Coordinates of C-alpha atoms in Angstrom, one line a residue:
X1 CA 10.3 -9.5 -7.5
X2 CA 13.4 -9.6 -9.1
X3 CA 12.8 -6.6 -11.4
X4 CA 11.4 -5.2 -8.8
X5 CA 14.7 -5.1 -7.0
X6 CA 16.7 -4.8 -9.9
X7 CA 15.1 -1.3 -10.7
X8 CA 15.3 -0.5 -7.4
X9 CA 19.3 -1.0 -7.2
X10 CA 20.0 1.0 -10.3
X11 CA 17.7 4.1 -8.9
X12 CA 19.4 3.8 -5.9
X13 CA 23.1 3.6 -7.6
X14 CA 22.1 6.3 -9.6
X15 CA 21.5 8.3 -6.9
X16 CA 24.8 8.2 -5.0
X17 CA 26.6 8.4 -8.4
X18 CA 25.2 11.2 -9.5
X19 CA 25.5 14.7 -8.5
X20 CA 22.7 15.8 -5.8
X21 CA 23.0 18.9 -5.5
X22 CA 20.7 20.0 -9.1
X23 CA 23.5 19.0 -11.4
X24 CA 23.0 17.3 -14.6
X25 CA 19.4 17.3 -16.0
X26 CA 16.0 15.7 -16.5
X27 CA 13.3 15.9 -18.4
X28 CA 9.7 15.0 -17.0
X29 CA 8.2 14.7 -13.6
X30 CA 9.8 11.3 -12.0
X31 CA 7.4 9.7 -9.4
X32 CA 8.4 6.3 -7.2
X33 CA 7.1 4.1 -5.1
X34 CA 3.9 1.9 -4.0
X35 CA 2.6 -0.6 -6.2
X36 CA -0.8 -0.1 -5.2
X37 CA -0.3 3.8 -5.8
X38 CA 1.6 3.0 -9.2
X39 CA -1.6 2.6 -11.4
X40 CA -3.1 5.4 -10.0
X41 CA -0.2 8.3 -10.8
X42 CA 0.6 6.1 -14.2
X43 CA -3.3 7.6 -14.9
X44 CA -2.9 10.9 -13.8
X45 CA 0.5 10.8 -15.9
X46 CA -0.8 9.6 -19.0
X47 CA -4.2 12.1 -19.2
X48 CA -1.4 14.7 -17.6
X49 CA 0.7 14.1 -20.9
X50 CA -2.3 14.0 -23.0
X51 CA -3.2 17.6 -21.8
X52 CA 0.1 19.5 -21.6
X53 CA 3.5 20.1 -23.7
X54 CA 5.4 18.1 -21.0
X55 CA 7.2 15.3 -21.2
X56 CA 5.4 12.3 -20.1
X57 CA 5.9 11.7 -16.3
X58 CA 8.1 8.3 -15.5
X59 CA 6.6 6.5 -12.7
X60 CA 8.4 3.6 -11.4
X61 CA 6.9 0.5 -9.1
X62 CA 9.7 0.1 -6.2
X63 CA 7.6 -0.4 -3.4
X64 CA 6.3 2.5 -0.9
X65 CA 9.4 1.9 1.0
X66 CA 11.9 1.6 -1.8
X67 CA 10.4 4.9 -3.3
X68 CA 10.5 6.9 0.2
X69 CA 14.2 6.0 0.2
X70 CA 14.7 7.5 -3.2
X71 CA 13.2 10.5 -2.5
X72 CA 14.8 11.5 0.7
X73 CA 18.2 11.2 -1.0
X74 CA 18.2 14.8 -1.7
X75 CA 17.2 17.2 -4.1
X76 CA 18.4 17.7 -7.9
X77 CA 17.1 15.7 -11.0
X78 CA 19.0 12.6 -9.9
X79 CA 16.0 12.3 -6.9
X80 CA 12.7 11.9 -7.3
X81 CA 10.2 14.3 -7.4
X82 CA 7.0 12.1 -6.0
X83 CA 6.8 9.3 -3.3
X84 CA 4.1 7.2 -3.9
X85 CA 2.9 5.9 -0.9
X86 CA 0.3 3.4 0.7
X87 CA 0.4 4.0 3.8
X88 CA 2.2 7.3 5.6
X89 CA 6.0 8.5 5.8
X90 CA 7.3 7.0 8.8
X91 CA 9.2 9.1 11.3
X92 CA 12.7 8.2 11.0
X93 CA 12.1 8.1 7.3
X94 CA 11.3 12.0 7.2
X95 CA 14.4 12.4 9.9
X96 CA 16.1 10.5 6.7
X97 CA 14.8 13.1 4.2
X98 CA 15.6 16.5 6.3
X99 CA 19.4 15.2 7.0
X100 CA 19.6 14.6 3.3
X101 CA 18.5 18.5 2.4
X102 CA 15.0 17.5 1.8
X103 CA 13.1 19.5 4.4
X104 CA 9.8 20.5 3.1
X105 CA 7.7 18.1 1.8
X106 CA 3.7 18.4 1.1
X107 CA 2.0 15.2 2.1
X108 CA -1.3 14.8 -0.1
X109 CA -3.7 12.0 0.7
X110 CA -5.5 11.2 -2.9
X111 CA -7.9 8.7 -1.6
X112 CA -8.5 5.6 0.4
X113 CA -7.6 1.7 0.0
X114 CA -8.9 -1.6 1.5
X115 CA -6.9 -4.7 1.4
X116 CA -8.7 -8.0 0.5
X117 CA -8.1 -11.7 1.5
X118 CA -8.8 -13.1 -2.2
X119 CA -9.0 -16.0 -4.2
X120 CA -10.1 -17.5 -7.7
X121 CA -14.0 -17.1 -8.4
X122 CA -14.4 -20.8 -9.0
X123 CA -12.7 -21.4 -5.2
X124 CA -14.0 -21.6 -1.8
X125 CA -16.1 -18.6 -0.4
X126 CA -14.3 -17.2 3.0
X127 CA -16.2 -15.4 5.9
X128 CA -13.6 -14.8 8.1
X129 CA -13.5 -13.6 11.7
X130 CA -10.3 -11.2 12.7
X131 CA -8.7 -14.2 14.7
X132 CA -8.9 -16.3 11.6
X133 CA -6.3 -14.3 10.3
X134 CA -4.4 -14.3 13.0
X135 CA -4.6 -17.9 13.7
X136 CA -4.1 -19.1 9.8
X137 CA -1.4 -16.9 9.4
X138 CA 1.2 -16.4 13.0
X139 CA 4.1 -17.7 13.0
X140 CA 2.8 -18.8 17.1
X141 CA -0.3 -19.2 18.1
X142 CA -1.4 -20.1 21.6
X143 CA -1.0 -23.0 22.7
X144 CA -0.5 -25.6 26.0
X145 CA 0.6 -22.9 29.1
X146 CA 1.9 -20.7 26.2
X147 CA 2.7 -20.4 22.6
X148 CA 3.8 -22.8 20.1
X149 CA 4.4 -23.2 16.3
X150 CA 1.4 -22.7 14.5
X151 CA 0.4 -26.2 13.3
X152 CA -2.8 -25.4 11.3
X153 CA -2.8 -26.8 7.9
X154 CA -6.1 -25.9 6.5
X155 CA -8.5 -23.0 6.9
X156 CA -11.0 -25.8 8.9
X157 CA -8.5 -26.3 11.2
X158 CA -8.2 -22.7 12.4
X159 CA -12.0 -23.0 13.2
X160 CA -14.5 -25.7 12.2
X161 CA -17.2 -24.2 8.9
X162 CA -14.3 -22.5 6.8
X163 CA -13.8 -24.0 4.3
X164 CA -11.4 -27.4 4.3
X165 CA -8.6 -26.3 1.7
X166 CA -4.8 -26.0 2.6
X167 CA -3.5 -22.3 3.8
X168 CA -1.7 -20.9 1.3
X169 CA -1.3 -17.2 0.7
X170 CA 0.4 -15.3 -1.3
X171 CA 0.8 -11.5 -0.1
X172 CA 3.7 -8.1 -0.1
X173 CA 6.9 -8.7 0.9
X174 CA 8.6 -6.2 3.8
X175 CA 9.9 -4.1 1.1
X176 CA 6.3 -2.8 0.3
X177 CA 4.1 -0.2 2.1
X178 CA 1.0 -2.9 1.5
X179 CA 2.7 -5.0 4.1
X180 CA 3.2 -2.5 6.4
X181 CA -0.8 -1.8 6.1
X182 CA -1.3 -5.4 6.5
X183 CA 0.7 -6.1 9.9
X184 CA -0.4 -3.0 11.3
X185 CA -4.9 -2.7 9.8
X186 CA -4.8 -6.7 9.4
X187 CA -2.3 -8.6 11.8
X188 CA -2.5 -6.4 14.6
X189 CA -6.5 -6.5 14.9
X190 CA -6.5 -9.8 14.5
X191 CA -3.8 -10.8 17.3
X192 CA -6.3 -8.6 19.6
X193 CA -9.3 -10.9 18.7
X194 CA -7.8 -14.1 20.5
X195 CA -7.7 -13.5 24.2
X196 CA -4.4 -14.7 25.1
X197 CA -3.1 -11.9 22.7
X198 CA -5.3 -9.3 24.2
X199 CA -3.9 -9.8 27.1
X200 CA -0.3 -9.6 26.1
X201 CA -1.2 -6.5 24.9
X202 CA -1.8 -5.1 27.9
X203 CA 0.7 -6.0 30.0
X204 CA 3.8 -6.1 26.9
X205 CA 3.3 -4.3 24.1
X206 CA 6.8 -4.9 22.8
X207 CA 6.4 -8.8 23.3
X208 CA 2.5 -8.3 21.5
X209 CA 3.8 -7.0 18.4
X210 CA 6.5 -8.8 17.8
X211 CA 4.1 -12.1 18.1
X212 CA 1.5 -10.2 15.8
X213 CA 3.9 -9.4 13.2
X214 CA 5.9 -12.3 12.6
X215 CA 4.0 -14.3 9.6
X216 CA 4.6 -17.6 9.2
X217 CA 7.8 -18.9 7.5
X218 CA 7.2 -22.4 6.4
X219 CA 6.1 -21.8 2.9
X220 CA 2.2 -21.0 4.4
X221 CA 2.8 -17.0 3.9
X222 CA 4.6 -16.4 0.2
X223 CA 6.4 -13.5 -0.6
X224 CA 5.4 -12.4 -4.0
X225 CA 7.0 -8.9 -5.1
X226 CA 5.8 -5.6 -5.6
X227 CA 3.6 -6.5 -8.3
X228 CA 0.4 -7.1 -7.3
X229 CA -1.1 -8.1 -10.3
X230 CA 0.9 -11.1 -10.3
X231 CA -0.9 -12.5 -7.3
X232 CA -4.2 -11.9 -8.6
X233 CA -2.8 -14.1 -11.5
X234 CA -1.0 -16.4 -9.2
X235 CA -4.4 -17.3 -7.6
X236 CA -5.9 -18.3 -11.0
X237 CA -3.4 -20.9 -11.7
X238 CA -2.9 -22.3 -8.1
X239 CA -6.3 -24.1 -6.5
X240 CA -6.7 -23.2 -3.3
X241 CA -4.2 -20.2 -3.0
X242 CA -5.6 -16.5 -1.0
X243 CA -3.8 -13.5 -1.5
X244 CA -3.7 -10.1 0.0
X245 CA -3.3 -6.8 -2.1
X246 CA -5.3 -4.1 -2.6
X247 CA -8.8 -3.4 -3.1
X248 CA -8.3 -1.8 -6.7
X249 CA -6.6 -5.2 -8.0
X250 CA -9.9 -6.6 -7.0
X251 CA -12.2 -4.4 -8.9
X252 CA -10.0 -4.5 -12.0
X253 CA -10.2 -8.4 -12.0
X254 CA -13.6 -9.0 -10.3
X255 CA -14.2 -11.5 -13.1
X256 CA -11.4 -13.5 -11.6
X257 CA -10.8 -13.4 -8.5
X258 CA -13.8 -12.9 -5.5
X259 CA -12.9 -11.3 -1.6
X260 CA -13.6 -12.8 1.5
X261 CA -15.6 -10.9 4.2
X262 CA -13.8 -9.6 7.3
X263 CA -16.0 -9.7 10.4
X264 CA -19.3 -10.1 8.2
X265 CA -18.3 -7.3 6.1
X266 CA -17.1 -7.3 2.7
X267 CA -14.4 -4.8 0.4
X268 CA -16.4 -2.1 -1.8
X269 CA -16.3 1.4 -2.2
X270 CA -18.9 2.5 0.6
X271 CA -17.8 0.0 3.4
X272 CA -13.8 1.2 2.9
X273 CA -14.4 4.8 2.7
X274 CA -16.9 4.6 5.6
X275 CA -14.3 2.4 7.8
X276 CA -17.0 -0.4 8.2
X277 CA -14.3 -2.5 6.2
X278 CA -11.9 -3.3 8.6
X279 CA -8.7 -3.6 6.6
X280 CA -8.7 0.1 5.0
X281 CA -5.9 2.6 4.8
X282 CA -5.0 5.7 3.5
X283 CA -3.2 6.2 -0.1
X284 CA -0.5 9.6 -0.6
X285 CA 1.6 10.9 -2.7
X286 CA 4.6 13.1 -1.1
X287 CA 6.2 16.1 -3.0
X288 CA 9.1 18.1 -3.0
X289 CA 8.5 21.7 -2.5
X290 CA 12.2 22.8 -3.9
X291 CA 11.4 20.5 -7.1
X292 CA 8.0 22.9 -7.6
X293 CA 9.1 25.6 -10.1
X294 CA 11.7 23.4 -11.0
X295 CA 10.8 20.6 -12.8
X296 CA 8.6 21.3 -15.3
X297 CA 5.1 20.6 -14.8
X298 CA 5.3 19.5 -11.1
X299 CA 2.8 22.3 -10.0
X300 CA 0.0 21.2 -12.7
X301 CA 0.4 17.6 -12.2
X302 CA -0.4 18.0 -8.4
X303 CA -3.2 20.0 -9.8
X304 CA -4.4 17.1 -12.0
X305 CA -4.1 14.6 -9.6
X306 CA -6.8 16.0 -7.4
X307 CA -9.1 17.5 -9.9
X308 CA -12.6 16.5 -10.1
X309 CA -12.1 14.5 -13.3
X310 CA -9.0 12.2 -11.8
X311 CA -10.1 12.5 -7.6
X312 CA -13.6 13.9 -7.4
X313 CA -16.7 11.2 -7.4
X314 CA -16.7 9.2 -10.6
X315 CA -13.4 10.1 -11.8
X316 CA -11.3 8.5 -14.0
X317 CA -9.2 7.2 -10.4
X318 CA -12.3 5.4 -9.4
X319 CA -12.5 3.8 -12.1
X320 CA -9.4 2.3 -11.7
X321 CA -10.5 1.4 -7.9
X322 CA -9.3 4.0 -5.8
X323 CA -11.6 4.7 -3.2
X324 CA -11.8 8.6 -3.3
X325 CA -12.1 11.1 -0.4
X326 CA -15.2 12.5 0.8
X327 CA -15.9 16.4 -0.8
X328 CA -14.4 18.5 2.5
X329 CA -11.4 16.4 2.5
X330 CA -10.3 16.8 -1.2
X331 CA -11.4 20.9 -0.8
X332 CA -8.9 20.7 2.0
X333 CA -6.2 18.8 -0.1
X334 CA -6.1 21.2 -2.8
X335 CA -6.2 24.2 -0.1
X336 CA -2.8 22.5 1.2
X337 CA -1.4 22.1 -2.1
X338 CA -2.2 25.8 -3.0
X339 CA -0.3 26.7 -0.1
X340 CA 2.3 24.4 -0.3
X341 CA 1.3 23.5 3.3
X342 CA 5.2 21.4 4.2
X343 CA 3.6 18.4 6.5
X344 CA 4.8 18.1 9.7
X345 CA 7.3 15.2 11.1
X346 CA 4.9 12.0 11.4
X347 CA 4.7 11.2 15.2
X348 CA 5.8 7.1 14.7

Protein backbone atom coordinates (compact mmCIF):
# COMPACT_ATOMS: atom_id res chain seq x y z
CA UNK A 1 0.00 0.00 0.00
CA UNK A 2 2.61 2.20 0.73
CA UNK A 3 4.41 1.93 -2.73
CA UNK A 4 1.37 2.05 -4.00
CA UNK A 5 0.86 5.57 -2.79
CA UNK A 6 4.29 6.51 -2.97
CA UNK A 7 4.24 5.97 -6.85
CA UNK A 8 1.28 7.50 -7.03
CA UNK A 9 2.48 10.94 -5.33
CA UNK A 10 5.57 11.19 -7.52
CA UNK A 11 3.26 10.68 -10.82
CA UNK A 12 1.09 13.09 -9.61
CA UNK A 13 3.96 15.69 -8.55
CA UNK A 14 5.38 15.13 -11.76
CA UNK A 15 2.50 16.13 -13.33
CA UNK A 16 1.91 19.64 -11.94
CA UNK A 17 5.72 20.14 -12.16
CA UNK A 18 6.11 19.55 -15.35
CA UNK A 19 5.07 21.31 -18.48
CA UNK A 20 1.53 19.99 -19.87
CA UNK A 21 1.20 21.48 -22.63
CA UNK A 22 3.61 18.65 -24.92
CA UNK A 23 6.86 20.03 -23.61
CA UNK A 24 9.73 17.98 -22.69
CA UNK A 25 9.75 14.35 -23.96
CA UNK A 26 9.06 10.61 -23.56
CA UNK A 27 9.86 7.72 -24.84
CA UNK A 28 7.37 4.66 -24.81
CA UNK A 29 3.63 4.37 -24.39
CA UNK A 30 2.88 5.13 -20.54
CA UNK A 31 -0.32 3.26 -19.25
CA UNK A 32 -1.76 3.76 -15.44
CA UNK A 33 -4.08 2.49 -13.43
CA UNK A 34 -6.17 -0.68 -12.11
CA UNK A 35 -4.40 -3.41 -10.52
CA UNK A 36 -6.60 -5.96 -11.75
CA UNK A 37 -6.03 -4.32 -15.44
CA UNK A 38 -2.18 -4.10 -14.65
CA UNK A 39 -1.32 -7.72 -15.60
CA UNK A 40 -3.28 -7.65 -18.44
CA UNK A 41 -1.65 -4.38 -20.41
CA UNK A 42 1.90 -5.50 -18.68
CA UNK A 43 1.14 -8.65 -21.45
CA UNK A 44 0.00 -6.83 -24.23
CA UNK A 45 3.26 -4.52 -23.41
CA UNK A 46 5.67 -7.09 -23.27
CA UNK A 47 4.53 -9.25 -26.64
CA UNK A 48 3.96 -5.45 -27.99
CA UNK A 49 7.77 -4.89 -27.29
CA UNK A 50 8.71 -8.24 -28.48
CA UNK A 51 7.09 -7.43 -31.91
CA UNK A 52 7.97 -3.81 -32.72
CA UNK A 53 11.14 -1.23 -32.62
CA UNK A 54 9.35 0.63 -29.67
CA UNK A 55 10.36 1.15 -26.57
CA UNK A 56 8.79 -1.09 -24.10
CA UNK A 57 5.47 0.45 -22.73
CA UNK A 58 5.68 1.48 -18.78
CA UNK A 59 2.71 0.42 -17.02
CA UNK A 60 2.28 1.50 -13.59
CA UNK A 61 -0.23 -0.12 -10.67
CA UNK A 62 -1.90 3.10 -9.04
CA UNK A 63 -5.28 2.00 -8.72
CA UNK A 64 -8.21 2.64 -11.41
CA UNK A 65 -8.84 5.80 -9.55
CA UNK A 66 -5.28 7.00 -9.02
CA UNK A 67 -4.60 6.28 -12.86
CA UNK A 68 -7.99 8.15 -14.05
CA UNK A 69 -6.58 11.09 -12.17
CA UNK A 70 -3.30 11.01 -13.96
CA UNK A 71 -4.66 10.92 -17.09
CA UNK A 72 -7.20 13.70 -17.09
CA UNK A 73 -4.31 16.07 -16.06
CA UNK A 74 -3.82 17.06 -19.55
CA UNK A 75 -2.11 16.23 -22.51
CA UNK A 76 1.85 16.20 -23.27
CA UNK A 77 4.35 13.35 -22.31
CA UNK A 78 4.16 14.36 -18.59
CA UNK A 79 0.36 12.57 -18.70
CA UNK A 80 -0.40 9.42 -19.43
CA UNK A 81 -1.37 7.95 -22.42
CA UNK A 82 -3.74 4.86 -21.01
CA UNK A 83 -6.15 4.56 -18.05
CA UNK A 84 -6.46 1.31 -16.98
CA UNK A 85 -9.62 0.74 -15.62
CA UNK A 86 -11.92 -1.89 -13.72
CA UNK A 87 -14.79 -0.58 -13.72
CA UNK A 88 -15.96 2.67 -16.02
CA UNK A 89 -14.89 6.59 -16.00
CA UNK A 90 -17.17 8.12 -13.69
CA UNK A 91 -18.90 11.33 -14.63
CA UNK A 92 -17.32 14.07 -12.82
CA UNK A 93 -14.08 12.29 -13.54
CA UNK A 94 -14.44 12.85 -17.52
CA UNK A 95 -15.89 16.61 -16.42
CA UNK A 96 -12.19 16.44 -14.73
CA UNK A 97 -10.48 15.39 -17.97
CA UNK A 98 -12.31 17.88 -20.58
CA UNK A 99 -11.55 21.03 -18.12
CA UNK A 100 -8.01 19.80 -18.17
CA UNK A 101 -7.80 19.83 -22.25
CA UNK A 102 -8.41 16.24 -22.48
CA UNK A 103 -11.62 16.10 -24.40
CA UNK A 104 -11.60 13.09 -26.64
CA UNK A 105 -11.08 9.94 -25.20
CA UNK A 106 -11.83 6.32 -26.76
CA UNK A 107 -13.25 4.02 -24.07
CA UNK A 108 -12.31 0.31 -25.11
CA UNK A 109 -13.84 -2.46 -23.03
CA UNK A 110 -11.04 -5.54 -23.38
CA UNK A 111 -13.00 -8.07 -21.56
CA UNK A 112 -14.94 -9.02 -18.50
CA UNK A 113 -13.98 -9.65 -14.61
CA UNK A 114 -15.68 -11.44 -11.63
CA UNK A 115 -14.67 -10.75 -8.19
CA UNK A 116 -14.31 -13.78 -5.80
CA UNK A 117 -14.84 -14.10 -1.93
CA UNK A 118 -11.55 -16.39 -1.42
CA UNK A 119 -9.61 -18.20 0.87
CA UNK A 120 -6.73 -20.83 1.38
CA UNK A 121 -7.42 -24.42 -0.25
CA UNK A 122 -6.86 -26.13 3.03
CA UNK A 123 -9.71 -23.66 4.73
CA UNK A 124 -13.36 -23.74 5.04
CA UNK A 125 -15.61 -24.15 1.89
CA UNK A 126 -18.18 -21.05 1.69
CA UNK A 127 -21.60 -21.12 -0.06
CA UNK A 128 -22.80 -17.89 0.51
CA UNK A 129 -26.23 -16.27 -0.05
CA UNK A 130 -26.09 -12.37 -1.17
CA UNK A 131 -27.20 -11.30 2.49
CA UNK A 132 -24.26 -13.18 3.88
CA UNK A 133 -22.22 -10.58 2.52
CA UNK A 134 -24.14 -8.05 3.54
CA UNK A 135 -24.66 -9.19 7.05
CA UNK A 136 -20.77 -10.42 7.66
CA UNK A 137 -19.54 -7.41 6.27
CA UNK A 138 -21.98 -3.82 7.20
CA UNK A 139 -20.88 -1.61 9.29
CA UNK A 140 -25.11 -1.88 10.64
CA UNK A 141 -27.14 -4.41 10.22
CA UNK A 142 -30.68 -4.58 11.41
CA UNK A 143 -31.48 -4.90 14.42
CA UNK A 144 -34.19 -4.26 17.52
CA UNK A 145 -36.86 -1.37 15.85
CA UNK A 146 -33.77 -0.45 13.68
CA UNK A 147 -30.15 -0.72 12.98
CA UNK A 148 -27.25 -1.35 15.21
CA UNK A 149 -23.47 -2.19 15.12
CA UNK A 150 -22.93 -5.30 13.44
CA UNK A 151 -22.01 -7.66 16.23
CA UNK A 152 -21.33 -10.93 14.21
CA UNK A 153 -18.05 -12.49 14.93
CA UNK A 154 -18.00 -15.56 12.82
CA UNK A 155 -19.43 -16.53 9.53
CA UNK A 156 -22.04 -19.05 11.72
CA UNK A 157 -23.20 -16.30 13.36
CA UNK A 158 -24.42 -14.41 10.29
CA UNK A 159 -26.53 -17.65 9.56
CA UNK A 160 -26.41 -21.09 11.12
CA UNK A 161 -24.32 -24.01 8.37
CA UNK A 162 -21.42 -21.58 7.32
CA UNK A 163 -18.79 -22.43 8.46
CA UNK A 164 -17.77 -21.40 12.31
CA UNK A 165 -14.43 -19.49 11.70
CA UNK A 166 -13.94 -15.71 12.72
CA UNK A 167 -14.77 -12.91 9.85
CA UNK A 168 -11.89 -11.63 8.59
CA UNK A 169 -11.40 -10.26 5.15
CA UNK A 170 -9.03 -8.74 3.56
CA UNK A 171 -10.16 -6.68 0.32
CA UNK A 172 -9.36 -3.00 -2.02
CA UNK A 173 -9.12 -0.03 -0.43
CA UNK A 174 -11.27 3.26 -1.74
CA UNK A 175 -8.45 4.25 -3.74
CA UNK A 176 -9.10 1.20 -6.19
CA UNK A 177 -11.63 0.67 -8.97
CA UNK A 178 -12.06 -3.11 -7.48
CA UNK A 179 -13.71 -1.47 -4.55
CA UNK A 180 -15.82 0.52 -6.35
CA UNK A 181 -17.08 -2.87 -8.28
CA UNK A 182 -17.44 -4.33 -5.00
CA UNK A 183 -19.84 -1.79 -3.20
CA UNK A 184 -21.66 -1.28 -6.14
CA UNK A 185 -21.89 -5.58 -8.07
CA UNK A 186 -21.26 -6.98 -4.29
CA UNK A 187 -22.54 -4.61 -1.35
CA UNK A 188 -25.35 -3.13 -3.05
CA UNK A 189 -27.06 -6.64 -4.10
CA UNK A 190 -26.51 -7.93 -1.03
CA UNK A 191 -28.12 -4.97 1.18
CA UNK A 192 -31.22 -5.69 -1.24
CA UNK A 193 -31.32 -9.38 -0.14
CA UNK A 194 -32.27 -8.55 3.62
CA UNK A 195 -35.78 -7.04 3.72
CA UNK A 196 -35.31 -4.26 6.00
CA UNK A 197 -32.82 -2.94 3.40
CA UNK A 198 -35.08 -3.53 0.49
CA UNK A 199 -37.25 -1.53 1.83
CA UNK A 200 -35.09 1.36 2.56
CA UNK A 201 -34.44 1.19 -0.86
CA UNK A 202 -37.60 2.11 -1.79
CA UNK A 203 -38.53 4.70 0.10
CA UNK A 204 -34.55 6.49 0.65
CA UNK A 205 -32.18 5.70 -1.72
CA UNK A 206 -29.76 8.16 -0.29
CA UNK A 207 -30.12 6.62 3.36
CA UNK A 208 -29.83 2.80 1.43
CA UNK A 209 -26.62 3.39 0.06
CA UNK A 210 -24.99 5.00 2.45
CA UNK A 211 -25.92 1.86 4.89
CA UNK A 212 -24.82 -0.52 1.97
CA UNK A 213 -21.61 1.03 1.45
CA UNK A 214 -20.14 1.65 4.67
CA UNK A 215 -17.95 -1.66 5.49
CA UNK A 216 -17.14 -2.40 8.71
CA UNK A 217 -14.36 -0.53 10.57
CA UNK A 218 -13.32 -2.63 13.47
CA UNK A 219 -10.52 -4.57 12.03
CA UNK A 220 -13.32 -7.18 10.34
CA UNK A 221 -12.85 -5.50 6.73
CA UNK A 222 -8.78 -4.94 6.08
CA UNK A 223 -7.57 -2.62 3.75
CA UNK A 224 -4.82 -4.20 1.78
CA UNK A 225 -3.45 -1.92 -1.16
CA UNK A 226 -3.61 -2.04 -4.76
CA UNK A 227 -1.84 -5.17 -5.01
CA UNK A 228 -3.84 -7.88 -5.23
CA UNK A 229 -1.53 -10.58 -5.21
CA UNK A 230 -0.63 -9.75 -1.75
CA UNK A 231 -4.03 -10.87 -0.53
CA UNK A 232 -4.00 -14.01 -2.26
CA UNK A 233 -0.70 -14.42 -0.25
CA UNK A 234 -2.03 -12.84 2.79
CA UNK A 235 -4.79 -15.69 2.86
CA UNK A 236 -2.05 -18.48 2.84
CA UNK A 237 -0.37 -17.33 5.88
CA UNK A 238 -3.43 -16.21 8.01
CA UNK A 239 -6.07 -19.24 8.91
CA UNK A 240 -9.29 -18.31 8.47
CA UNK A 241 -8.77 -15.03 6.47
CA UNK A 242 -11.35 -14.34 2.91
CA UNK A 243 -10.39 -11.91 0.54
CA UNK A 244 -11.92 -10.20 -2.38
CA UNK A 245 -10.03 -9.35 -5.70
CA UNK A 246 -10.40 -10.44 -8.93
CA UNK A 247 -11.25 -13.44 -10.74
CA UNK A 248 -7.81 -13.59 -12.66
CA UNK A 249 -5.79 -13.71 -9.23
CA UNK A 250 -7.84 -16.73 -8.64
CA UNK A 251 -7.02 -18.62 -11.74
CA UNK A 252 -3.31 -17.71 -11.51
CA UNK A 253 -3.17 -19.28 -7.91
CA UNK A 254 -5.93 -21.87 -8.10
CA UNK A 255 -3.43 -24.19 -6.37
CA UNK A 256 -3.74 -21.90 -3.38
CA UNK A 257 -6.41 -20.32 -2.84
CA UNK A 258 -10.35 -21.82 -3.66
CA UNK A 259 -13.67 -19.22 -4.24
CA UNK A 260 -16.76 -19.40 -2.49
CA UNK A 261 -20.11 -19.59 -4.41
CA UNK A 262 -22.39 -16.67 -4.62
CA UNK A 263 -26.05 -17.58 -4.66
CA UNK A 264 -25.22 -21.30 -5.61
CA UNK A 265 -23.03 -20.17 -8.33
CA UNK A 266 -19.44 -20.22 -8.50
CA UNK A 267 -16.50 -17.72 -10.46
CA UNK A 268 -15.31 -19.30 -13.95
CA UNK A 269 -15.03 -18.16 -17.27
CA UNK A 270 -18.66 -19.16 -18.55
CA UNK A 271 -20.70 -18.21 -15.48
CA UNK A 272 -18.92 -14.41 -15.52
CA UNK A 273 -19.14 -13.75 -19.05
CA UNK A 274 -22.71 -15.09 -19.14
CA UNK A 275 -23.66 -12.84 -15.96
CA UNK A 276 -24.85 -16.03 -14.01
CA UNK A 277 -21.89 -14.98 -11.64
CA UNK A 278 -23.30 -12.41 -9.76
CA UNK A 279 -20.20 -10.28 -8.87
CA UNK A 280 -18.91 -9.56 -12.56
CA UNK A 281 -17.87 -6.35 -14.19
CA UNK A 282 -16.52 -4.89 -16.97
CA UNK A 283 -12.58 -4.23 -17.56
CA UNK A 284 -11.29 -0.91 -20.01
CA UNK A 285 -8.72 0.73 -20.99
CA UNK A 286 -9.27 4.61 -21.94
CA UNK A 287 -7.00 6.43 -24.62
CA UNK A 288 -6.14 9.66 -25.57
CA UNK A 289 -6.99 10.51 -29.10
CA UNK A 290 -4.43 13.72 -29.23
CA UNK A 291 -1.57 11.22 -27.86
CA UNK A 292 -2.42 8.87 -31.14
CA UNK A 293 0.11 9.91 -33.81
CA UNK A 294 2.04 11.18 -31.20
CA UNK A 295 3.50 8.86 -29.08
CA UNK A 296 5.00 6.40 -30.83
CA UNK A 297 3.32 3.25 -31.11
CA UNK A 298 -0.01 4.17 -29.36
CA UNK A 299 -2.03 3.29 -32.59
CA UNK A 300 -0.48 -0.41 -32.83
CA UNK A 301 -0.65 -1.14 -29.26
CA UNK A 302 -4.48 -0.50 -29.17
CA UNK A 303 -4.29 -2.75 -32.20
CA UNK A 304 -2.52 -5.47 -30.16
CA UNK A 305 -4.47 -5.32 -27.36
CA UNK A 306 -7.56 -6.51 -29.04
CA UNK A 307 -6.14 -8.88 -31.59
CA UNK A 308 -7.17 -12.30 -31.74
CA UNK A 309 -3.88 -13.62 -30.23
CA UNK A 310 -4.06 -11.19 -26.90
CA UNK A 311 -8.43 -10.68 -26.79
CA UNK A 312 -9.94 -13.27 -29.09
CA UNK A 313 -10.91 -16.87 -27.49
CA UNK A 314 -7.77 -18.61 -26.14
CA UNK A 315 -5.55 -15.69 -26.24
CA UNK A 316 -2.67 -15.12 -24.51
CA UNK A 317 -5.20 -12.53 -22.04
CA UNK A 318 -7.13 -15.61 -21.06
CA UNK A 319 -4.60 -17.18 -20.12
CA UNK A 320 -3.77 -14.78 -17.68
CA UNK A 321 -7.67 -14.84 -16.50
CA UNK A 322 -9.32 -12.25 -18.24
CA UNK A 323 -12.60 -13.20 -19.15
CA UNK A 324 -12.80 -12.12 -22.89
CA UNK A 325 -15.76 -10.55 -24.84
CA UNK A 326 -18.04 -12.50 -26.90
CA UNK A 327 -17.05 -12.33 -31.05
CA UNK A 328 -19.67 -9.27 -31.98
CA UNK A 329 -18.48 -7.30 -29.17
CA UNK A 330 -14.68 -7.40 -29.80
CA UNK A 331 -15.64 -6.78 -33.92
CA UNK A 332 -17.36 -3.80 -32.54
CA UNK A 333 -14.30 -2.65 -30.27
CA UNK A 334 -11.92 -2.61 -32.97
CA UNK A 335 -14.57 -0.85 -35.35
CA UNK A 336 -14.54 1.93 -32.52
CA UNK A 337 -10.91 2.01 -32.28
CA UNK A 338 -10.52 2.30 -36.17
CA UNK A 339 -12.67 5.17 -35.94
CA UNK A 340 -11.36 6.60 -33.07
CA UNK A 341 -15.04 6.61 -31.86
CA UNK A 342 -14.43 9.66 -28.66
CA UNK A 343 -16.91 7.96 -25.93
CA UNK A 344 -19.44 9.99 -24.70
CA UNK A 345 -19.68 11.64 -21.01
CA UNK A 346 -20.68 8.56 -18.67
CA UNK A 347 -24.26 9.32 -17.32
CA UNK A 348 -23.23 8.70 -13.20
Amino acid sequence: MIRSLSVAVAALACLSACDQGGGGTREGIWAAGSSTVFPFTTRVAENFSRANDFAMPRVESLGTGGGIQAFCQGIGPATPDIANASRRMKASEFDMCAANGVTDIIEIRIGYDGLVIANARNGASYDLQASDIYLALAKQVPGGSGFVTNPNTTWSQVRAGLPDVRILVYGPPPTSGTRDSWLELGMTPAAKAVPALAAMAERDEDAFEALAHTLREDGVWVDSGENDNAIVQTLTRTPGAVGVFGYSFLEQNSDTVKAATVNGVAPNFETIASGAYPISRSMFIYVKVAHIGVTPGLDLFMIEYLSDAASGKGGYLQDRGLVTLPEPELVAQRAAVRARTPMTRPTE
